[in-house]
Structure formats: C-alpha cells, structure tokens
Short mmCIF file of C-alpha atoms and ligand atoms in Angstrom, two decimals:
data_model
loop_
_atom_site.label_atom_id
_atom_site.label_comp_id
_atom_site.label_asym_id
_atom_site.label_seq_id
_atom_site.Cartn_x
_atom_site.Cartn_y
_atom_site.Cartn_z
CA MET A 23 0.00 0.00 0.00
CA ASN A 24 1.65 3.18 -1.08
CA SER A 25 -1.00 5.83 -1.48
CA SER A 26 -3.74 6.00 1.11
CA SER A 27 -6.51 5.61 -1.41
CA SER A 28 -5.26 2.62 -3.35
CA LEU A 29 -7.15 -0.62 -3.54
CA LEU A 30 -5.85 -3.91 -2.16
CA THR A 31 -4.38 -6.41 -4.57
CA VAL A 32 -6.65 -9.43 -4.90
CA PRO A 33 -4.89 -12.66 -3.92
CA ILE A 34 -5.03 -15.42 -6.54
CA GLY A 35 -4.73 -19.17 -6.40
CA LEU A 36 -5.83 -21.43 -3.58
CA LEU A 37 -8.13 -20.14 -0.87
CA LYS A 38 -5.64 -20.66 1.92
CA ILE A 39 -4.94 -18.32 4.80
CA PRO A 40 -1.32 -17.85 5.83
CA GLU A 41 -0.33 -18.73 9.37
CA TYR A 42 1.35 -15.38 9.85
CA PRO A 43 0.18 -12.15 8.30
CA SER A 44 2.44 -10.88 5.56
CA GLY A 45 4.06 -7.46 5.51
CA ASP A 46 6.31 -5.77 8.02
CA LEU A 47 4.55 -5.55 11.31
CA SER A 48 6.57 -4.19 14.13
CA GLY A 49 5.77 -5.38 17.63
CA ASP A 50 3.84 -2.43 18.95
CA ASP A 51 1.34 -1.90 16.18
CA LEU A 52 0.16 -5.48 15.96
CA ILE A 53 -3.36 -5.73 14.79
CA TYR A 54 -5.73 -7.85 16.83
CA LEU A 55 -8.90 -7.97 14.75
CA SER A 56 -9.39 -8.00 10.98
CA LEU A 57 -13.06 -7.63 10.20
CA VAL A 58 -14.11 -8.41 6.65
CA ILE A 59 -17.24 -6.80 5.22
CA PRO A 60 -18.29 -8.52 2.00
CA THR A 61 -20.37 -6.24 -0.21
CA TYR A 62 -22.35 -6.46 -3.35
CA LYS A 63 -24.47 -3.44 -4.28
CA GLU A 64 -24.33 -1.83 -0.85
CA ARG A 65 -23.56 1.69 -2.00
CA ASP A 66 -26.21 3.27 0.22
CA ASN A 67 -25.15 1.35 3.31
CA ILE A 68 -21.41 1.46 3.14
CA ASP A 69 -20.52 4.80 4.71
CA ARG A 70 -22.91 4.24 7.58
CA VAL A 71 -21.52 0.76 8.20
CA VAL A 72 -17.94 2.00 8.22
CA ARG A 73 -18.78 4.91 10.52
CA ILE A 74 -20.72 2.82 13.03
CA LEU A 75 -18.17 0.00 13.12
CA SER A 76 -15.29 2.43 13.48
CA GLU A 77 -16.90 4.37 16.30
CA LEU A 78 -17.60 1.16 18.13
CA LEU A 79 -14.22 -0.51 17.65
CA ASP A 80 -12.26 2.68 18.36
CA GLN A 81 -13.57 2.46 21.91
CA VAL A 82 -12.06 -0.94 22.59
CA LEU A 83 -9.36 -1.59 19.99
CA LEU A 84 -8.08 1.79 18.89
CA GLY A 85 -5.28 1.23 16.39
CA LYS A 86 -5.47 -2.52 16.79
CA TYR A 87 -8.08 -3.42 14.23
CA GLU A 88 -8.74 -3.07 10.53
CA LEU A 89 -11.87 -3.16 8.38
CA ILE A 90 -11.56 -4.90 5.03
CA ILE A 91 -14.29 -4.32 2.49
CA VAL A 92 -14.32 -6.92 -0.26
CA ASP A 93 -16.58 -5.79 -3.07
CA ASP A 94 -17.33 -7.93 -6.12
CA ASP A 95 -17.13 -5.11 -8.59
CA SER A 96 -20.65 -3.94 -7.77
CA PRO A 97 -22.36 -2.18 -10.65
CA ASP A 98 -23.38 0.57 -8.23
CA HIS A 99 -19.66 1.17 -7.57
CA THR A 100 -19.75 0.31 -3.88
CA TRP A 101 -15.96 -0.15 -4.03
CA GLU A 102 -15.51 3.39 -5.25
CA VAL A 103 -17.58 4.85 -2.45
CA ALA A 104 -15.67 2.66 0.00
CA ARG A 105 -12.34 3.83 -1.38
CA SER A 106 -13.33 7.43 -0.93
CA LEU A 107 -13.74 6.75 2.80
CA ILE A 108 -10.16 5.59 3.33
CA SER A 109 -8.77 9.08 3.94
CA GLU A 110 -11.21 9.55 6.78
CA TYR A 111 -10.83 6.03 8.19
CA PRO A 112 -7.18 4.92 7.99
CA GLN A 113 -8.03 1.48 9.38
CA LEU A 114 -10.18 0.84 6.33
CA ARG A 115 -8.88 -1.25 3.41
CA VAL A 116 -10.79 -1.95 0.24
CA MET A 117 -10.58 -4.78 -2.28
CA ARG A 118 -12.34 -4.79 -5.63
CA ARG A 119 -12.66 -8.25 -7.12
CA GLN A 120 -13.22 -8.53 -10.84
CA GLN A 121 -12.26 -12.11 -11.64
CA GLU A 122 -14.06 -14.02 -8.91
CA ARG A 123 -17.47 -13.78 -7.38
CA GLY A 124 -19.42 -15.07 -4.43
CA LEU A 125 -19.86 -14.25 -0.79
CA SER A 126 -17.76 -17.03 0.76
CA SER A 127 -14.72 -16.63 -1.43
CA ALA A 128 -14.91 -12.86 -0.94
CA VAL A 129 -14.60 -13.34 2.80
CA ILE A 130 -11.63 -15.67 2.42
CA ARG A 131 -9.84 -13.36 -0.02
CA GLY A 132 -10.26 -10.65 2.58
CA TRP A 133 -8.82 -12.86 5.32
CA GLN A 134 -5.88 -13.72 3.10
CA VAL A 135 -4.67 -10.12 3.17
CA ALA A 136 -5.69 -9.59 6.80
CA ARG A 137 -3.09 -8.63 9.37
CA GLY A 138 -4.95 -9.58 12.51
CA GLN A 139 -4.70 -12.55 14.79
CA VAL A 140 -8.48 -12.78 14.94
CA LEU A 141 -10.44 -12.90 11.67
CA GLY A 142 -14.06 -11.79 11.58
CA VAL A 143 -16.92 -11.21 9.19
CA ILE A 144 -20.04 -9.06 9.28
CA ASP A 145 -22.63 -8.24 6.63
CA GLY A 146 -22.44 -4.82 4.99
CA ASP A 147 -26.13 -4.04 5.25
CA LEU A 148 -26.46 -3.46 9.01
CA GLN A 149 -28.64 -6.52 9.46
CA HIS A 150 -26.03 -7.74 11.93
CA PRO A 151 -26.23 -5.43 14.96
CA PRO A 152 -22.72 -3.99 15.45
CA GLU A 153 -22.80 -3.93 19.29
CA VAL A 154 -22.65 -7.71 19.25
CA LEU A 155 -19.06 -7.36 18.04
CA LEU A 156 -18.05 -6.42 21.57
CA GLN A 157 -19.45 -9.65 22.96
CA LEU A 158 -17.83 -11.68 20.20
CA LEU A 159 -14.52 -9.99 20.97
CA GLN A 160 -14.87 -10.82 24.62
CA LYS A 161 -15.34 -14.49 23.79
CA MET A 162 -12.27 -14.43 21.58
CA GLU A 163 -10.22 -12.85 24.35
CA GLN A 164 -11.37 -15.67 26.60
CA GLU A 165 -9.60 -18.01 24.20
CA ALA A 166 -12.50 -19.30 22.13
CA ASP A 167 -11.36 -20.61 18.74
CA LEU A 168 -14.61 -19.45 17.22
CA ALA A 169 -17.32 -17.04 18.40
CA VAL A 170 -20.59 -17.13 16.50
CA ALA A 171 -23.43 -14.63 16.62
CA SER A 172 -26.54 -16.80 16.73
CA ARG A 173 -30.19 -16.19 16.10
CA HIS A 174 -31.19 -19.36 17.86
CA ILE A 175 -30.02 -18.97 21.42
CA GLU A 176 -31.16 -16.73 24.22
CA GLY A 177 -31.14 -13.13 23.11
CA GLY A 178 -31.34 -14.14 19.46
CA GLY A 179 -34.07 -14.04 16.86
CA VAL A 180 -35.25 -12.78 13.52
CA SER A 181 -37.17 -9.54 13.50
CA SER A 182 -40.03 -10.05 11.09
CA TRP A 183 -39.46 -13.00 8.86
CA SER A 184 -42.43 -14.63 7.17
CA ALA A 185 -43.47 -18.09 8.32
CA MET A 186 -42.23 -19.36 4.96
CA ARG A 187 -38.73 -17.97 5.35
CA ARG A 188 -38.47 -19.28 8.91
CA PHE A 189 -39.58 -22.68 7.71
CA LEU A 190 -37.07 -22.75 4.86
CA SER A 191 -34.29 -21.64 7.16
CA ARG A 192 -35.07 -24.33 9.74
CA GLY A 193 -35.60 -26.94 7.04
CA ALA A 194 -32.16 -26.17 5.65
CA GLN A 195 -30.71 -26.63 9.11
CA VAL A 196 -32.38 -30.02 9.62
CA LEU A 197 -31.18 -31.17 6.21
CA GLY A 198 -27.69 -30.08 7.17
CA LEU A 199 -27.89 -32.00 10.43
CA ILE A 200 -28.72 -35.13 8.50
CA ILE A 201 -25.98 -34.78 5.92
CA LEU A 202 -23.27 -33.34 8.10
CA PRO A 203 -24.08 -33.84 11.80
CA GLY A 204 -20.50 -33.39 12.91
CA VAL A 205 -20.47 -29.82 11.65
CA LEU A 206 -24.04 -28.56 11.93
CA GLY A 207 -24.46 -30.16 15.34
CA ARG A 208 -21.77 -28.01 16.89
CA VAL A 209 -23.52 -24.63 16.71
CA SER A 210 -27.08 -23.48 17.12
CA ASP A 211 -26.92 -21.22 14.04
CA PRO A 212 -24.67 -22.81 11.42
CA MET A 213 -26.04 -20.40 8.79
CA SER A 214 -24.67 -17.39 10.59
CA GLY A 215 -22.54 -15.05 8.56
CA TYR A 216 -21.52 -13.10 11.64
CA PHE A 217 -18.59 -14.56 13.59
CA MET A 218 -14.93 -14.38 14.55
CA VAL A 219 -12.30 -17.09 14.36
CA GLN A 220 -8.68 -17.38 15.49
CA ARG A 221 -6.34 -17.21 12.55
CA ARG A 222 -4.47 -20.27 13.76
CA ALA A 223 -7.67 -22.35 13.60
CA ILE A 224 -8.03 -21.95 9.85
CA ALA A 225 -4.50 -21.14 8.71
CA ASN A 226 -2.89 -23.44 6.15
CA VAL A 227 -6.06 -25.33 5.30
CA GLU A 228 -7.35 -25.36 1.77
CA LEU A 229 -10.85 -23.95 1.84
CA HIS A 230 -13.39 -24.82 -0.86
CA PRO A 231 -16.59 -22.97 -0.09
CA VAL A 232 -19.66 -22.93 -2.30
CA GLY A 233 -22.22 -20.17 -2.06
CA TYR A 234 -23.17 -18.33 1.09
CA LYS A 235 -22.41 -20.41 4.12
CA ILE A 236 -18.82 -19.78 4.96
CA LEU A 237 -19.21 -20.87 8.58
CA LEU A 238 -19.77 -24.47 7.48
CA GLU A 239 -16.41 -24.39 5.80
CA VAL A 240 -14.67 -22.94 8.82
CA ILE A 241 -16.05 -25.57 11.21
CA GLY A 242 -15.83 -28.39 8.68
CA ARG A 243 -12.23 -27.92 7.63
CA GLY A 244 -10.67 -25.80 10.35
CA LYS A 245 -9.10 -26.92 13.59
CA VAL A 246 -11.83 -25.46 15.73
CA GLY A 247 -11.88 -26.56 19.35
CA GLU A 248 -13.81 -24.31 21.63
CA ILE A 249 -16.86 -22.57 20.17
CA ALA A 250 -18.71 -19.72 21.90
CA GLU A 251 -22.06 -18.28 20.88
CA VAL A 252 -23.69 -14.91 21.40
CA GLY A 253 -27.36 -14.21 20.72
CA TYR A 254 -28.39 -11.52 18.23
CA VAL A 255 -31.50 -10.38 16.43
CA PHE A 256 -31.23 -10.34 12.64
CA CYS A 257 -32.53 -6.86 11.79
CA GLU A 258 -34.45 -5.72 8.75
CA ARG A 259 -32.63 -4.14 5.85
CA LYS A 260 -33.05 -0.42 5.45
CA GLU A 261 -31.25 0.10 2.15
CA GLY A 262 -30.66 -2.19 -0.81
CA GLU A 263 -31.89 -5.74 -1.06
CA SER A 264 -30.93 -9.30 -0.15
CA LYS A 265 -29.12 -11.31 -2.82
CA VAL A 266 -30.55 -14.61 -1.63
CA THR A 267 -32.46 -16.54 -4.29
CA TRP A 268 -33.33 -20.19 -4.84
CA LYS A 269 -29.85 -20.59 -6.23
CA GLN A 270 -28.41 -20.20 -2.73
CA TYR A 271 -30.45 -23.16 -1.53
CA LEU A 272 -28.99 -25.37 -4.24
CA GLU A 273 -25.51 -24.11 -3.50
CA TYR A 274 -26.05 -24.85 0.14
CA ILE A 275 -26.91 -28.49 -0.56
CA HIS A 276 -23.97 -28.74 -2.93
CA HIS A 277 -21.72 -27.36 -0.22
CA LEU A 278 -23.01 -29.85 2.37
CA LEU A 279 -22.39 -32.80 0.07
CA ARG A 280 -18.96 -31.58 -0.84
CA LEU A 281 -17.94 -31.14 2.77
CA ARG A 282 -19.39 -34.54 3.58
CA LEU A 283 -17.39 -36.16 0.81
CA SER A 284 -14.12 -34.50 1.59
CA THR A 285 -14.20 -34.53 5.37
CA GLY A 286 -16.15 -37.74 6.01
CA ARG A 287 -14.68 -41.21 6.28
CA LEU A 288 -14.53 -41.71 2.51
CA GLY A 289 -12.85 -38.33 2.18
CA LYS A 290 -10.20 -39.30 4.72
CA ILE A 291 -9.48 -42.52 2.86
CA SER A 292 -9.24 -40.75 -0.47
CA GLN A 293 -6.98 -38.16 1.08
CA ASN A 294 -4.68 -40.76 2.57
CA MET A 295 -4.51 -42.61 -0.72
CA ASN A 296 -4.07 -39.30 -2.48
CA PHE A 297 -6.99 -40.13 -4.73
CA PRO A 298 -9.25 -37.34 -6.04
CA LEU A 299 -12.50 -39.07 -5.15
CA GLY A 300 -14.84 -36.14 -5.79
CA ARG A 301 -13.39 -35.60 -9.23
CA PHE A 302 -13.61 -39.27 -10.01
CA LEU A 303 -17.28 -39.37 -9.06
CA ARG A 304 -18.02 -36.35 -11.25
CA PHE A 305 -16.08 -37.94 -14.09
CA GLY A 306 -18.08 -41.14 -13.66
CA LEU A 307 -21.37 -39.27 -13.67
CA VAL A 308 -20.40 -37.44 -16.84
CA GLY A 309 -19.45 -40.78 -18.38
CA LEU A 310 -22.90 -42.08 -17.55
CA SER A 311 -24.50 -39.11 -19.26
CA GLY A 312 -22.39 -39.98 -22.30
CA VAL A 313 -23.95 -43.43 -22.42
CA PHE A 314 -27.38 -41.85 -22.79
CA VAL A 315 -26.19 -39.44 -25.47
CA ASP A 316 -24.57 -42.31 -27.37
CA MET A 317 -27.76 -44.38 -27.18
CA ALA A 318 -30.00 -41.51 -28.24
CA VAL A 319 -27.85 -40.58 -31.24
CA LEU A 320 -27.50 -44.20 -32.27
CA TYR A 321 -31.26 -44.50 -32.21
CA LEU A 322 -31.79 -41.31 -34.22
CA LEU A 323 -29.28 -42.31 -36.89
CA SER A 324 -29.60 -46.05 -37.28
CA ASP A 325 -33.08 -47.10 -36.21
CA PRO A 326 -35.20 -48.37 -39.11
CA THR A 327 -37.99 -46.02 -38.01
CA THR A 328 -35.74 -42.95 -38.09
CA LEU A 329 -32.82 -42.31 -40.48
CA ALA A 330 -31.90 -45.99 -40.93
CA LEU A 331 -28.21 -45.27 -41.62
CA PRO A 332 -25.68 -48.13 -41.53
CA LEU A 333 -24.83 -49.27 -38.01
CA THR A 334 -21.08 -48.76 -38.01
CA ARG A 335 -21.25 -45.26 -39.39
CA SER A 336 -24.00 -44.39 -36.91
CA LYS A 337 -22.03 -45.78 -34.02
CA ILE A 338 -18.91 -43.81 -34.90
CA LEU A 339 -20.92 -40.61 -34.99
CA ALA A 340 -22.80 -41.46 -31.82
CA GLY A 341 -19.56 -42.25 -30.02
CA GLU A 342 -17.95 -39.02 -31.15
CA ILE A 343 -20.93 -36.95 -30.09
CA ALA A 344 -20.88 -38.66 -26.69
CA ILE A 345 -17.18 -37.79 -26.42
CA CYS A 346 -17.99 -34.15 -27.19
CA ASN A 347 -20.73 -34.24 -24.55
CA ASN A 348 -18.39 -35.70 -21.98
CA PHE A 349 -15.66 -33.26 -22.80
CA LEU A 350 -17.91 -30.25 -22.38
CA TRP A 351 -19.20 -31.43 -18.99
CA ASN A 352 -15.78 -32.44 -17.76
CA ASP A 353 -14.27 -29.15 -18.82
CA ALA A 354 -17.07 -27.10 -17.27
CA TRP A 355 -17.62 -29.18 -14.16
CA THR A 356 -15.25 -32.03 -13.28
CA PHE A 357 -12.15 -29.95 -13.97
CA ALA A 358 -13.70 -26.50 -13.71
CA ASP A 359 -10.99 -25.31 -11.33
CA VAL A 360 -8.33 -26.10 -13.93
CA SER A 361 -10.04 -24.96 -17.11
CA MET A 362 -11.05 -21.66 -15.49
CA HIS A 363 -7.43 -20.56 -15.64
CA GLN A 364 -6.80 -21.88 -19.15
CA ASN A 365 -9.77 -20.63 -21.05
CA GLN A 366 -8.36 -19.56 -24.39
CA TRP A 367 -9.81 -21.32 -27.41
CA ARG A 368 -6.49 -22.85 -28.36
CA GLN A 369 -6.04 -24.32 -24.91
CA ARG A 370 -9.56 -25.71 -24.96
CA LEU A 371 -9.06 -27.25 -28.38
CA LYS A 372 -5.85 -28.88 -27.25
CA ARG A 373 -7.58 -30.40 -24.24
CA PHE A 374 -10.38 -31.61 -26.49
CA LEU A 375 -8.01 -33.33 -28.88
CA LYS A 376 -6.12 -35.02 -26.07
CA PHE A 377 -9.39 -36.11 -24.52
CA ASN A 378 -10.44 -37.63 -27.82
CA ILE A 379 -7.23 -39.60 -28.28
CA ILE A 380 -7.21 -40.84 -24.70
CA CYS A 381 -10.85 -41.95 -24.91
CA LEU A 382 -10.14 -43.72 -28.17
CA ALA A 383 -7.28 -45.58 -26.53
CA GLY A 384 -9.71 -46.30 -23.71
CA LEU A 385 -12.08 -47.90 -26.18
CA VAL A 386 -9.34 -50.13 -27.55
CA LEU A 387 -8.41 -51.09 -24.00
CA ASN A 388 -12.07 -51.79 -23.31
CA VAL A 389 -12.33 -54.25 -26.18
CA LEU A 390 -9.01 -55.91 -25.32
CA ILE A 391 -9.91 -56.46 -21.71
CA LEU A 392 -13.37 -57.70 -22.55
CA ASN A 393 -11.81 -60.38 -24.75
CA LEU A 394 -9.09 -61.26 -22.28
CA VAL A 395 -11.41 -61.62 -19.32
CA PHE A 396 -14.11 -63.41 -21.28
CA ASN A 397 -11.75 -65.93 -22.90
CA PHE A 398 -9.35 -66.63 -20.06
CA ILE A 399 -10.86 -65.65 -16.70
CA ILE A 400 -14.63 -65.33 -16.40
CA PRO A 401 -16.66 -66.84 -19.21
CA ASN A 402 -19.57 -64.47 -18.68
CA ARG A 403 -19.72 -61.67 -21.22
CA TYR A 404 -21.61 -59.21 -19.01
CA ILE A 405 -19.38 -59.56 -16.00
CA ALA A 406 -16.38 -59.40 -18.32
CA ASN A 407 -17.81 -56.28 -19.91
CA LEU A 408 -18.35 -54.63 -16.51
CA ILE A 409 -14.74 -55.28 -15.61
CA ALA A 410 -13.62 -53.92 -18.97
CA ILE A 411 -15.72 -50.78 -18.51
CA ALA A 412 -14.35 -50.26 -14.99
CA VAL A 413 -10.76 -50.53 -16.15
CA ALA A 414 -11.36 -48.28 -19.15
CA THR A 415 -13.06 -45.67 -16.93
CA ILE A 416 -10.12 -45.61 -14.56
CA TRP A 417 -7.74 -45.34 -17.49
CA ASN A 418 -9.76 -42.52 -19.03
CA PHE A 419 -9.95 -40.70 -15.74
CA TRP A 420 -6.35 -41.06 -14.73
CA VAL A 421 -4.72 -40.26 -18.03
CA ASN A 422 -7.04 -37.33 -18.71
CA LEU A 423 -6.37 -36.06 -15.20
CA LYS A 424 -2.64 -36.10 -15.81
CA LEU A 425 -2.52 -35.11 -19.47
CA SER A 426 -5.60 -33.23 -20.61
CA TRP A 427 -6.23 -31.16 -17.51
CA ARG A 428 -2.77 -31.66 -16.04
CA VAL A 429 -3.78 -31.90 -12.44
CA THR A 430 -0.53 -32.53 -10.68
CA ASP A 431 0.32 -32.65 -7.02
CA VAL A 432 2.59 -29.65 -7.18
CA LYS A 433 0.63 -26.45 -7.18
N1 GDD B 8 -18.41 -9.62 -2.12
C1 GDD B 8 -19.65 -10.15 -2.17
N2 GDD B 8 -19.97 -10.98 -3.21
N3 GDD B 8 -20.55 -9.83 -1.23
C2 GDD B 8 -21.79 -10.36 -1.31
C3 GDD B 8 -22.18 -11.23 -2.35
C4 GDD B 8 -21.20 -11.55 -3.35
O1 GDD B 8 -21.44 -12.31 -4.28
N4 GDD B 8 -23.47 -11.59 -2.14
C5 GDD B 8 -23.86 -10.96 -1.02
N5 GDD B 8 -22.86 -10.20 -0.52
C6 GDD B 8 -22.86 -9.37 0.69
C7 GDD B 8 -24.02 -8.42 0.79
O2 GDD B 8 -23.70 -7.17 0.20
C8 GDD B 8 -24.18 -8.32 2.30
O3 GDD B 8 -23.25 -7.41 2.85
C9 GDD B 8 -23.84 -9.72 2.79
O4 GDD B 8 -23.00 -10.27 1.80
C10 GDD B 8 -25.07 -10.62 3.03
O5 GDD B 8 -25.82 -10.71 1.86
P1 GDD B 8 -27.41 -10.59 1.85
O6 GDD B 8 -27.86 -10.78 0.46
O7 GDD B 8 -27.82 -9.33 2.55
O8 GDD B 8 -27.83 -11.89 2.71
P2 GDD B 8 -29.01 -12.06 3.77
O9 GDD B 8 -29.44 -10.76 4.32
O10 GDD B 8 -30.03 -12.95 3.20
O11 GDD B 8 -28.26 -12.86 4.97
C11 GDD B 8 -28.00 -14.25 4.93
O12 GDD B 8 -26.65 -14.45 4.78
C12 GDD B 8 -25.86 -13.93 5.81
C13 GDD B 8 -24.45 -14.25 5.44
O13 GDD B 8 -23.61 -13.27 5.83
C14 GDD B 8 -28.42 -14.91 6.22
O14 GDD B 8 -28.20 -16.29 6.06
C15 GDD B 8 -27.61 -14.41 7.41
O15 GDD B 8 -27.87 -15.15 8.57
C16 GDD B 8 -26.19 -14.50 7.15
O16 GDD B 8 -25.52 -13.84 8.20
MN1 MN B 9 -28.64 -8.98 4.35
#
C-alpha cells in the first residue's frame, strides 16, 4: 500500500490463509482484529456501516483493528464509495474483485490479506447489529477458537421473517444436520454469517466454499476446538436488497455434500490414498450421461424407423458426439478449477483433442480387456464387460487427469 486511497491487490490461487500475516509488522502496532465486510451493491449502506463500526471498535481496539471491504465489482460502484472513505478512516482497506465472485470466497480473499490474529466477518447491510461485536470480541479474548453470533439462542431471533422464510431456514438446518451432523451439530446457528475465528484455527487449510455459508467451511475444515455463541437479532434491511435466491439453496446443498465427501470417512481414505475421489465421481457421472447421449444418437441415426443409416457409421458418430458431450461437462464441471485458468480457445481445443485420443485408446483397452477376461478368466460376457468398462473408466480418468487437464500434485 503506497498511497492512502489505493485498492488492495486481490490474492489469486488457492483459498488458503497464511499462518502469519504478511508485511512488516513491528511489535507495537500489531493488529488484533481484521473484520471483513463482503459487499455487493451496498452503496447506500457502506458509509454508515464504516462509521458505526469504526466508532464502536475505536472504543475498545483503537489502532489494533482493521476493516476490510471486499466488493465484487458492484455495478453501483460500492468499491468506489468505500475507497473514498479511506482518507477519513485509515483502518479501512478496500478490495475490488473482478475475476471471482461469491460471498464465501470474498470473505476468504479478505482474510488472506488480513493482518490480525483474529479474523471476523459481518454483513455490509447493518442486518447484523454492530454492538454484538463487543461480545464476540470478549469471547475471543477468553480463548475461544470461534465465536458465532446466533439467532437461535437466548437473546437471538429474527425480527419479522415470514413463516415461509423461517420454515425454509429451519428446514435447511435439519437437512444439514442429517448430511453433516459433525459440523451442523456443533452450533445453534450454522447459517450465521456473523462470527470471529482465530487465525491459527483456519490457517494453512485449503478452503473450498460454495455459495453463502462460509461458517460451514470454517467448522468443517478448520481446527476449531472451543466454540462460543452470542445471541443476536437479525434486523431488517433499510437500504438495498438481499441477494438470496433459490440458487443459494442449491448451492447450500452442494456445499453440504462436498464437505461430507471430503471430510467424512470416505474423504479421509481418499486423502490418505491421495486419490481425487470427488473428481472421479463427477467424471463417472459425466461418463454415464455420455452413455445416454450415445444411445439416443445411435437411435436417431440407425433405427429403421428414423434415419436408418448403416450401423457402423452411426455408431462412430454417436460415439464421437458422446465424447464431445463428456468433454464439455468435464471441462465445465469435473475440472472447472483447472479450465477456469486456461480458457483460451487454443487451450480448450488442445484439451479436447487429447481427450479424444485418450478416450479412443480407452475404447481399444475396453475391447481388449473384454476379450481377455471373457476368454481366459470369467466366461460371462456381461461380467467381463463390466470389468472392462471399470478398467477403461479408470484409465480414461487417470490419463485425462494427468494429461488433458494436467492436475498434478505440485501447485
Ligand atoms: N463480495 C460479495 N460478493 N458480497 C456479497 C455477495 C457476493 O457475491 N453476495 C452478497 N454479498 C454481501 C451483501 O452485500 C451483504 O453485505 C452480505 O454479503 C449478506 O448478503 P445478503 O444478500 O444481505 O444476505 P441475507 O441478508 O439474506 O443474509 C443471509 O446471509 C448472511 C451471510 O452473511 C443470512 O443467512 C444471514 O444469517 C447470514 O448472516
Ligand atoms: Mn442482508
């Protein structure tokens, strides 16, 4: 940071928080609390939020805290308004993200540049009552690893939610308890976006959040021992509007399943064996979709009631179209994290060609193994075929992993 009104550089790469804050921090101006305020279209709230938070924290942590606004390039230029406040509030830092999006990753990007020993988050729309920060701080000073502001304990609540929204919110919590009891069972309000955590509890862990619920990620992957809770009432918004839509519900379920897979028993095994289980499952699912595409095209081209083309020609086309289908899904989903950073047309084309060649080799392997197993080991063509398909799938996955998308262990 050279000039007082410059924006923070956005960290890139893995969402991992360093164990020690970077930069030259001399002993006496150590920062205790770094509070991240994620914003998207909060132009009309932002100066009030910064003023209220600063007045409050100045009383207890003067010079020992920082506010980090992480704005996702809001079309209403929230980041610009925020930047204009820096001269008045020197503890304020502002990040404008243009490449990435999403509440959870915004919070983590903010924590990555944080200088404090305690990392916190609060909404930028004043729905989280600021006074509660003092209680959260107190819990952190009493050595909690995590202090969560909760709507569901004494002193907590929601001001005027409709019965429907309450029901959905509770339903989501019950679902979470079923899928991920070890995480959701530890706090009364696992959906809270208002909390503080010790840096050491989440440093050096790779975080992979989806959507809104960053707290799940912190409890699920962090080394969180003692958890404290403080009640709060979720206030109504005065300016702007909530960004929650049905999409957030889907993302929430996705997030639960992902955490379950990677931190559950299966996840532990796959980690120990260094096997990318989640990716393999996605790859398998995509493969299955390819079977349906292949069948459908084969029907359209070769069935006597449709185009009635010769079988071999139809099958070659059907197979190739299935390969295209699989490639598109794998590139956009299974290996999304890799292809995101290599998205030029030439790079895509290269991956596509490699994928084609590897799958073709997979097909040859498939036929070979089918014959081998059927003739020499198990004289049942369907069992032999299943074994052949399994081997070819693993081949396809592994070689594509290493060659087409080049996922290596060194990052
Ligand atoms: N940077 C960034 N990027 N910020 C975002 C994004 C995004 O994609 N989406 C939302 N925000 C910011 C908003 O500007 C706001 O400051 C905060 O995140 C919460 O978003 P809202 O849209 O206001 O969510 P809500 O009012 O429904 O609150 C829900 O989420 C909170 C998460 O912080 C509830 O589940 C709360 O309990 C929870 O605390
Ligand atoms: Mn809100």
